[in-house]
Amino acid sequence: MAMLLMTPKSKGDAWVKHLRAQDPGLDLRVWPETGPADEIEFILCWKHPLGELKKFRNLKCIASLGFGVDHILRDPDVPPGVPIARLVDASMIHAMSEYILTAVLYHTRRFDLFQQDTSQRKWQACRPLHPQNVRVGIMGLGHLGVDAAQKLRLLGFQVSGWSRTVKHVEGLPSWAGPDALEEFLAQADVLVCLLPLTRETQGILDRRTFARLPAGAYIINAARGEHLVEEDLLTALDSGHLSGACLDVFREEPLPESHPFWDHPRITITPHSASLTDPKTVAPQLVENYRRVRSGLAPLHVIDIQKGY
């Protein structure tokens, strides 16, 4: 049973090193040097070439090299019936929570305003927004959203959550489904998007969502660029309804040099770096799934293909 690694070439060496450290005898192949396609039964991938997966007729598992699986499901030729596993990694969860806390504090401690003043050599004190008076709404209550919510609560923020289906998290007020979205948004001074990307969530950060937020609300998107309707964000910022945004993901990456986000004074840009996969920390999980599949067991963290996560 051979494992195939399909990832950008620049990252391939690190993956090979840490996967082999877990199992020196691993029959590991690196795309495009696949050898006989029928020998490939386990694929690790990140943004693989569309149509490539259908070549492997004996696949028993496709494993994502990131939290999301939308990069796999966008391929119309994903072999039917093959389980797709995602990563669930404690270090990546912690890194995402660090990012969300940093972005929220950057806004509430008014560093966004200080940065604008710095560019004008302007010395002006500004009172921070106190956590107990700031309502943070998190869209997406999976591993990432719940951990971020818990850490924000420890700092004193009022935190609530919204998800497509009902989730019960102790101590966290939450809403679920489209009918509850408007009520959830109405009490979010800071809106954080950590949703999986599906047909239902694509474009969810749009003019209708922004209009339902309180005046002066702040947006943080660390999920997927396709969640955001970029033109609607610019309109909401320029009208003054939104006070700013911190964006880690974009429809086109890298963000083109001509994109208006670069020059907007109320947008903070980070280069899709909120929570980076570390081959060293996730290799044990990937090899464990490989061993489970070899033994006839179901892999860990299999997604519901119909839901998309």
CSV table of C-alpha atoms in Angstrom, one decimal:
chain,number,residue,atom,x,y,z
A,1,MET,CA,0.0,0.0,0.0
A,2,ALA,CA,1.7,3.2,-1.2
A,3,MET,CA,1.2,6.7,0.1
A,4,LEU,CA,1.3,9.7,-2.4
A,5,LEU,CA,2.2,13.2,-1.3
A,6,MET,CA,0.6,15.9,-3.5
A,7,THR,CA,1.7,19.3,-2.3
A,8,PRO,CA,3.6,22.4,-3.6
A,9,LYS,CA,7.2,21.3,-4.4
A,10,SER,CA,8.7,23.9,-2.1
A,11,LYS,CA,7.2,22.2,0.9
A,12,GLY,CA,7.7,18.6,-0.2
A,13,ASP,CA,11.1,18.0,1.5
A,14,ALA,CA,9.7,18.9,5.0
A,15,TRP,CA,6.8,16.6,4.6
A,16,VAL,CA,8.9,13.7,3.4
A,17,LYS,CA,11.4,14.2,6.3
A,18,HIS,CA,8.7,14.2,9.1
A,19,LEU,CA,6.6,11.4,7.6
A,20,ARG,CA,9.6,9.1,7.3
A,21,ALA,CA,10.6,10.0,10.8
A,22,GLN,CA,7.3,8.4,11.9
A,23,ASP,CA,7.7,5.4,9.7
A,24,PRO,CA,11.1,4.8,8.0
A,25,GLY,CA,9.6,1.9,5.9
A,26,LEU,CA,6.8,4.0,4.5
A,27,ASP,CA,6.3,3.5,0.8
A,28,LEU,CA,6.0,7.2,0.2
A,29,ARG,CA,5.9,8.7,-3.3
A,30,VAL,CA,5.9,12.4,-4.2
A,31,TRP,CA,3.8,13.6,-7.1
A,32,PRO,CA,4.3,13.6,-10.0
A,33,GLU,CA,6.6,10.6,-9.5
A,34,THR,CA,3.7,8.3,-8.6
A,35,GLY,CA,4.9,4.9,-10.0
A,36,PRO,CA,2.1,2.6,-11.0
A,37,ALA,CA,-1.2,4.4,-10.2
A,38,ASP,CA,-2.9,1.2,-9.0
A,39,GLU,CA,-0.5,1.0,-6.1
A,40,ILE,CA,-1.5,4.3,-4.6
A,41,GLU,CA,-4.1,3.8,-1.9
A,42,PHE,CA,-3.6,6.8,0.4
A,43,ILE,CA,-3.1,10.4,-0.8
A,44,LEU,CA,-2.0,13.4,1.2
A,45,CYS,CA,-2.9,16.6,-0.7
A,46,TRP,CA,-3.1,20.3,-0.6
A,47,LYS,CA,-4.5,22.1,-3.7
A,48,HIS,CA,-3.9,19.2,-6.1
A,49,PRO,CA,-4.3,19.6,-9.8
A,50,LEU,CA,-8.0,19.2,-10.7
A,51,GLY,CA,-8.7,15.8,-12.3
A,52,GLU,CA,-5.6,14.2,-10.9
A,53,LEU,CA,-7.3,12.1,-8.2
A,54,LYS,CA,-9.4,10.1,-10.7
A,55,LYS,CA,-6.3,8.3,-12.0
A,56,PHE,CA,-5.9,6.3,-8.7
A,57,ARG,CA,-8.5,3.6,-8.9
A,58,ASN,CA,-7.6,1.8,-5.6
A,59,LEU,CA,-7.8,4.8,-3.3
A,60,LYS,CA,-8.9,4.1,0.3
A,61,CYS,CA,-8.4,7.5,1.8
A,62,ILE,CA,-7.7,11.1,0.8
A,63,ALA,CA,-6.2,13.2,3.6
A,64,SER,CA,-6.1,17.0,3.6
A,65,LEU,CA,-2.8,18.7,4.7
A,66,GLY,CA,-4.9,21.5,6.3
A,67,PHE,CA,-8.0,22.0,8.4
A,68,GLY,CA,-10.1,22.8,5.3
A,69,VAL,CA,-11.2,20.3,2.7
A,70,ASP,CA,-12.7,22.7,0.1
A,71,HIS,CA,-9.5,22.4,-2.0
A,72,ILE,CA,-10.3,18.7,-2.4
A,73,LEU,CA,-14.1,19.0,-2.9
A,74,ARG,CA,-13.7,21.6,-5.6
A,75,ASP,CA,-12.5,18.8,-7.8
A,76,PRO,CA,-15.5,17.3,-9.7
A,77,ASP,CA,-13.5,14.1,-10.2
A,78,VAL,CA,-13.0,13.1,-6.6
A,79,PRO,CA,-13.5,9.3,-6.6
A,80,PRO,CA,-16.9,8.5,-5.1
A,81,GLY,CA,-17.1,6.7,-1.9
A,82,VAL,CA,-13.5,7.4,-0.9
A,83,PRO,CA,-13.3,8.8,2.7
A,84,ILE,CA,-11.8,12.3,3.0
A,85,ALA,CA,-10.0,13.1,6.3
A,86,ARG,CA,-9.1,16.5,7.6
A,87,LEU,CA,-6.5,17.6,10.1
A,88,VAL,CA,-7.4,18.3,13.7
A,89,ASP,CA,-4.2,19.6,15.3
A,90,ALA,CA,-3.8,21.2,18.7
A,91,SER,CA,-1.0,23.4,17.7
A,92,MET,CA,-2.9,24.7,14.7
A,93,ILE,CA,-6.0,25.4,16.9
A,94,HIS,CA,-3.8,27.3,19.3
A,95,ALA,CA,-2.2,29.3,16.5
A,96,MET,CA,-5.6,30.3,15.1
A,97,SER,CA,-6.8,31.4,18.6
A,98,GLU,CA,-3.6,33.5,19.0
A,99,TYR,CA,-4.4,35.2,15.6
A,100,ILE,CA,-8.0,35.9,16.5
A,101,LEU,CA,-7.1,37.3,19.9
A,102,THR,CA,-4.4,39.4,18.3
A,103,ALA,CA,-6.8,40.8,15.7
A,104,VAL,CA,-9.5,41.5,18.3
A,105,LEU,CA,-7.0,43.3,20.6
A,106,TYR,CA,-5.5,45.2,17.7
A,107,HIS,CA,-8.9,46.7,17.2
A,108,THR,CA,-10.1,47.2,20.8
A,109,ARG,CA,-6.7,48.6,21.9
A,110,ARG,CA,-7.0,51.0,18.9
A,111,PHE,CA,-3.8,49.9,17.3
A,112,ASP,CA,-5.6,50.3,14.0
A,113,LEU,CA,-6.1,54.0,14.7
A,114,PHE,CA,-2.5,54.4,16.1
A,115,GLN,CA,-1.1,52.9,12.8
A,116,GLN,CA,-3.0,55.5,10.8
A,117,ASP,CA,-1.8,58.3,13.1
A,118,THR,CA,1.8,57.0,12.8
A,119,SER,CA,1.7,57.4,9.0
A,120,GLN,CA,0.8,61.1,9.6
A,121,ARG,CA,3.3,61.6,12.5
A,122,LYS,CA,0.3,62.4,14.6
A,123,TRP,CA,0.4,62.1,18.4
A,124,GLN,CA,-3.0,61.4,19.8
A,125,ALA,CA,-4.2,59.3,22.7
A,126,CYS,CA,-7.3,57.2,22.3
A,127,ARG,CA,-9.2,55.3,24.9
A,128,PRO,CA,-9.3,51.5,24.4
A,129,LEU,CA,-12.6,49.6,24.1
A,130,HIS,CA,-13.0,47.6,27.3
A,131,PRO,CA,-13.5,43.9,26.8
A,132,GLN,CA,-16.6,43.7,29.0
A,133,ASN,CA,-18.3,46.2,26.7
A,134,VAL,CA,-17.3,44.5,23.4
A,135,ARG,CA,-19.5,41.7,22.0
A,136,VAL,CA,-17.6,39.2,19.8
A,137,GLY,CA,-19.6,37.0,17.5
A,138,ILE,CA,-17.9,33.9,16.0
A,139,MET,CA,-19.3,32.3,12.9
A,140,GLY,CA,-18.3,28.7,13.0
A,141,LEU,CA,-18.3,26.6,16.1
A,142,GLY,CA,-15.9,23.8,15.2
A,143,HIS,CA,-12.6,23.1,16.9
A,144,LEU,CA,-11.2,26.5,15.9
A,145,GLY,CA,-14.2,28.6,16.8
A,146,VAL,CA,-14.8,27.0,20.2
A,147,ASP,CA,-11.2,27.4,21.2
A,148,ALA,CA,-11.1,31.0,20.2
A,149,ALA,CA,-14.3,31.7,22.0
A,150,GLN,CA,-13.1,30.2,25.2
A,151,LYS,CA,-9.9,32.2,25.1
A,152,LEU,CA,-11.7,35.5,24.4
A,153,ARG,CA,-14.0,34.9,27.3
A,154,LEU,CA,-11.0,34.5,29.6
A,155,LEU,CA,-10.0,38.1,28.6
A,156,GLY,CA,-13.5,39.3,29.6
A,157,PHE,CA,-15.1,39.7,26.1
A,158,GLN,CA,-18.8,39.0,25.7
A,159,VAL,CA,-18.7,36.1,23.2
A,160,SER,CA,-21.4,34.3,21.2
A,161,GLY,CA,-21.4,31.9,18.3
A,162,TRP,CA,-23.4,31.0,15.2
A,163,SER,CA,-23.3,27.8,13.2
A,164,ARG,CA,-25.3,26.3,10.4
A,165,THR,CA,-26.5,23.5,12.7
A,166,VAL,CA,-27.1,23.5,16.5
A,167,LYS,CA,-24.0,23.3,18.7
A,168,HIS,CA,-24.1,23.2,22.5
A,169,VAL,CA,-21.0,24.7,24.0
A,170,GLU,CA,-21.0,25.2,27.8
A,171,GLY,CA,-21.2,28.9,28.8
A,172,LEU,CA,-21.4,30.1,25.2
A,173,PRO,CA,-24.6,31.7,23.9
A,174,SER,CA,-25.2,30.5,20.4
A,175,TRP,CA,-27.5,30.7,17.4
A,176,ALA,CA,-28.0,28.2,14.6
A,177,GLY,CA,-29.3,28.3,11.0
A,178,PRO,CA,-30.3,31.0,8.6
A,179,ASP,CA,-33.3,32.1,10.5
A,180,ALA,CA,-31.2,33.0,13.6
A,181,LEU,CA,-28.5,34.8,11.7
A,182,GLU,CA,-30.0,38.3,11.9
A,183,GLU,CA,-30.4,38.1,15.6
A,184,PHE,CA,-26.9,36.9,16.1
A,185,LEU,CA,-25.4,39.6,13.9
A,186,ALA,CA,-27.3,42.4,15.6
A,187,GLN,CA,-25.3,41.9,18.8
A,188,ALA,CA,-21.8,41.4,17.3
A,189,ASP,CA,-19.5,44.4,17.6
A,190,VAL,CA,-16.7,42.3,16.3
A,191,LEU,CA,-17.6,39.6,13.7
A,192,VAL,CA,-15.1,36.7,13.3
A,193,CYS,CA,-15.5,34.2,10.4
A,194,LEU,CA,-14.2,30.7,11.0
A,195,LEU,CA,-16.7,28.9,8.9
A,196,PRO,CA,-15.9,26.0,6.6
A,197,LEU,CA,-16.3,26.9,2.9
A,198,THR,CA,-19.4,25.3,1.5
A,199,ARG,CA,-22.0,26.2,-1.1
A,200,GLU,CA,-24.1,27.6,1.7
A,201,THR,CA,-21.4,29.8,3.2
A,202,GLN,CA,-19.8,31.1,0.1
A,203,GLY,CA,-20.3,34.9,0.0
A,204,ILE,CA,-21.8,34.9,3.5
A,205,LEU,CA,-19.9,38.1,4.4
A,206,ASP,CA,-21.9,40.3,2.1
A,207,ARG,CA,-23.8,43.6,2.2
A,208,ARG,CA,-26.8,42.0,3.9
A,209,THR,CA,-24.6,40.6,6.6
A,210,PHE,CA,-22.8,43.9,7.1
A,211,ALA,CA,-26.1,45.8,7.2
A,212,ARG,CA,-27.3,43.7,10.1
A,213,LEU,CA,-24.3,44.4,12.2
A,214,PRO,CA,-24.2,47.3,14.7
A,215,ALA,CA,-22.8,50.6,13.3
A,216,GLY,CA,-19.0,50.6,13.8
A,217,ALA,CA,-18.6,46.8,13.8
A,218,TYR,CA,-15.2,45.2,12.9
A,219,ILE,CA,-14.7,42.2,10.6
A,220,ILE,CA,-12.1,39.4,11.0
A,221,ASN,CA,-11.9,36.8,8.3
A,222,ALA,CA,-9.5,33.9,8.9
A,223,ALA,CA,-11.5,31.2,7.1
A,224,ARG,CA,-11.6,31.4,3.3
A,225,GLY,CA,-11.4,34.3,0.9
A,226,GLU,CA,-14.5,33.1,-0.9
A,227,HIS,CA,-16.6,33.8,2.2
A,228,LEU,CA,-16.2,37.5,1.6
A,229,VAL,CA,-17.8,39.7,-1.1
A,230,GLU,CA,-14.9,42.1,-1.4
A,231,GLU,CA,-16.8,44.9,-3.1
A,232,ASP,CA,-19.5,44.8,-0.4
A,233,LEU,CA,-16.8,45.2,2.3
A,234,LEU,CA,-15.3,48.2,0.6
A,235,THR,CA,-18.7,49.8,0.4
A,236,ALA,CA,-19.5,49.2,4.0
A,237,LEU,CA,-16.1,50.6,5.1
A,238,ASP,CA,-16.3,53.7,2.9
A,239,SER,CA,-19.9,54.4,4.1
A,240,GLY,CA,-18.7,54.3,7.7
A,241,HIS,CA,-21.0,51.5,8.7
A,242,LEU,CA,-18.0,49.2,9.5
A,243,SER,CA,-15.0,50.6,11.4
A,244,GLY,CA,-12.4,48.2,9.9
A,245,ALA,CA,-11.4,44.7,8.9
A,246,CYS,CA,-8.6,42.3,9.5
A,247,LEU,CA,-8.2,39.8,6.6
A,248,ASP,CA,-6.0,36.7,6.4
A,249,VAL,CA,-7.6,35.1,3.3
A,250,PHE,CA,-8.5,36.3,-0.1
A,251,ARG,CA,-10.3,35.2,-3.3
A,252,GLU,CA,-7.0,35.5,-5.2
A,253,GLU,CA,-3.8,34.6,-3.4
A,254,PRO,CA,-1.3,36.2,-3.3
A,255,LEU,CA,-3.3,39.3,-3.2
A,256,PRO,CA,-2.6,41.2,-6.5
A,257,GLU,CA,-0.5,44.4,-6.1
A,258,SER,CA,-3.3,46.4,-7.8
A,259,HIS,CA,-6.0,45.2,-5.3
A,260,PRO,CA,-7.7,48.1,-3.5
A,261,PHE,CA,-7.4,46.4,-0.1
A,262,TRP,CA,-3.7,47.2,0.0
A,263,ASP,CA,-4.3,51.0,0.1
A,264,HIS,CA,-7.4,51.0,2.3
A,265,PRO,CA,-6.6,52.7,5.6
A,266,ARG,CA,-9.1,50.6,7.6
A,267,ILE,CA,-8.0,47.1,6.3
A,268,THR,CA,-5.3,45.1,7.9
A,269,ILE,CA,-3.8,42.4,5.6
A,270,THR,CA,-2.0,39.2,6.7
A,271,PRO,CA,-0.8,36.7,4.0
A,272,HIS,CA,-2.9,33.6,4.8
A,273,SER,CA,-0.7,32.9,7.9
A,274,ALA,CA,-3.2,32.7,10.8
A,275,SER,CA,-2.6,29.0,11.3
A,276,LEU,CA,0.1,27.3,9.2
A,277,THR,CA,0.4,23.5,9.0
A,278,ASP,CA,3.6,22.3,10.7
A,279,PRO,CA,4.6,18.9,9.1
A,280,LYS,CA,6.4,17.9,12.3
A,281,THR,CA,3.3,18.2,14.5
A,282,VAL,CA,0.8,16.7,12.1
A,283,ALA,CA,2.9,13.8,10.6
A,284,PRO,CA,2.0,11.5,13.5
A,285,GLN,CA,-1.7,12.0,12.9
A,286,LEU,CA,-1.3,11.4,9.1
A,287,VAL,CA,0.7,8.2,9.6
A,288,GLU,CA,-1.7,7.0,12.2
A,289,ASN,CA,-4.5,7.3,9.6
A,290,TYR,CA,-2.4,5.5,7.1
A,291,ARG,CA,-1.9,2.6,9.5
A,292,ARG,CA,-5.6,2.6,10.4
A,293,VAL,CA,-6.6,2.3,6.7
A,294,ARG,CA,-4.0,-0.5,6.2
A,295,SER,CA,-5.6,-2.4,9.0
A,296,GLY,CA,-9.1,-2.0,7.6
A,297,LEU,CA,-10.2,0.6,10.2
A,298,ALA,CA,-11.9,3.9,9.4
A,299,PRO,CA,-9.6,6.9,9.3
A,300,LEU,CA,-9.8,9.6,12.0
A,301,HIS,CA,-11.6,12.9,11.3
A,302,VAL,CA,-13.5,11.8,8.2
A,303,ILE,CA,-15.7,14.6,6.9
A,304,ASP,CA,-19.4,14.5,5.8
A,305,ILE,CA,-19.0,15.0,2.0
A,306,GLN,CA,-22.7,16.2,1.7
A,307,LYS,CA,-22.1,18.9,4.3
A,308,GLY,CA,-18.6,19.8,3.0
A,309,TYR,CA,-16.9,19.5,6.4
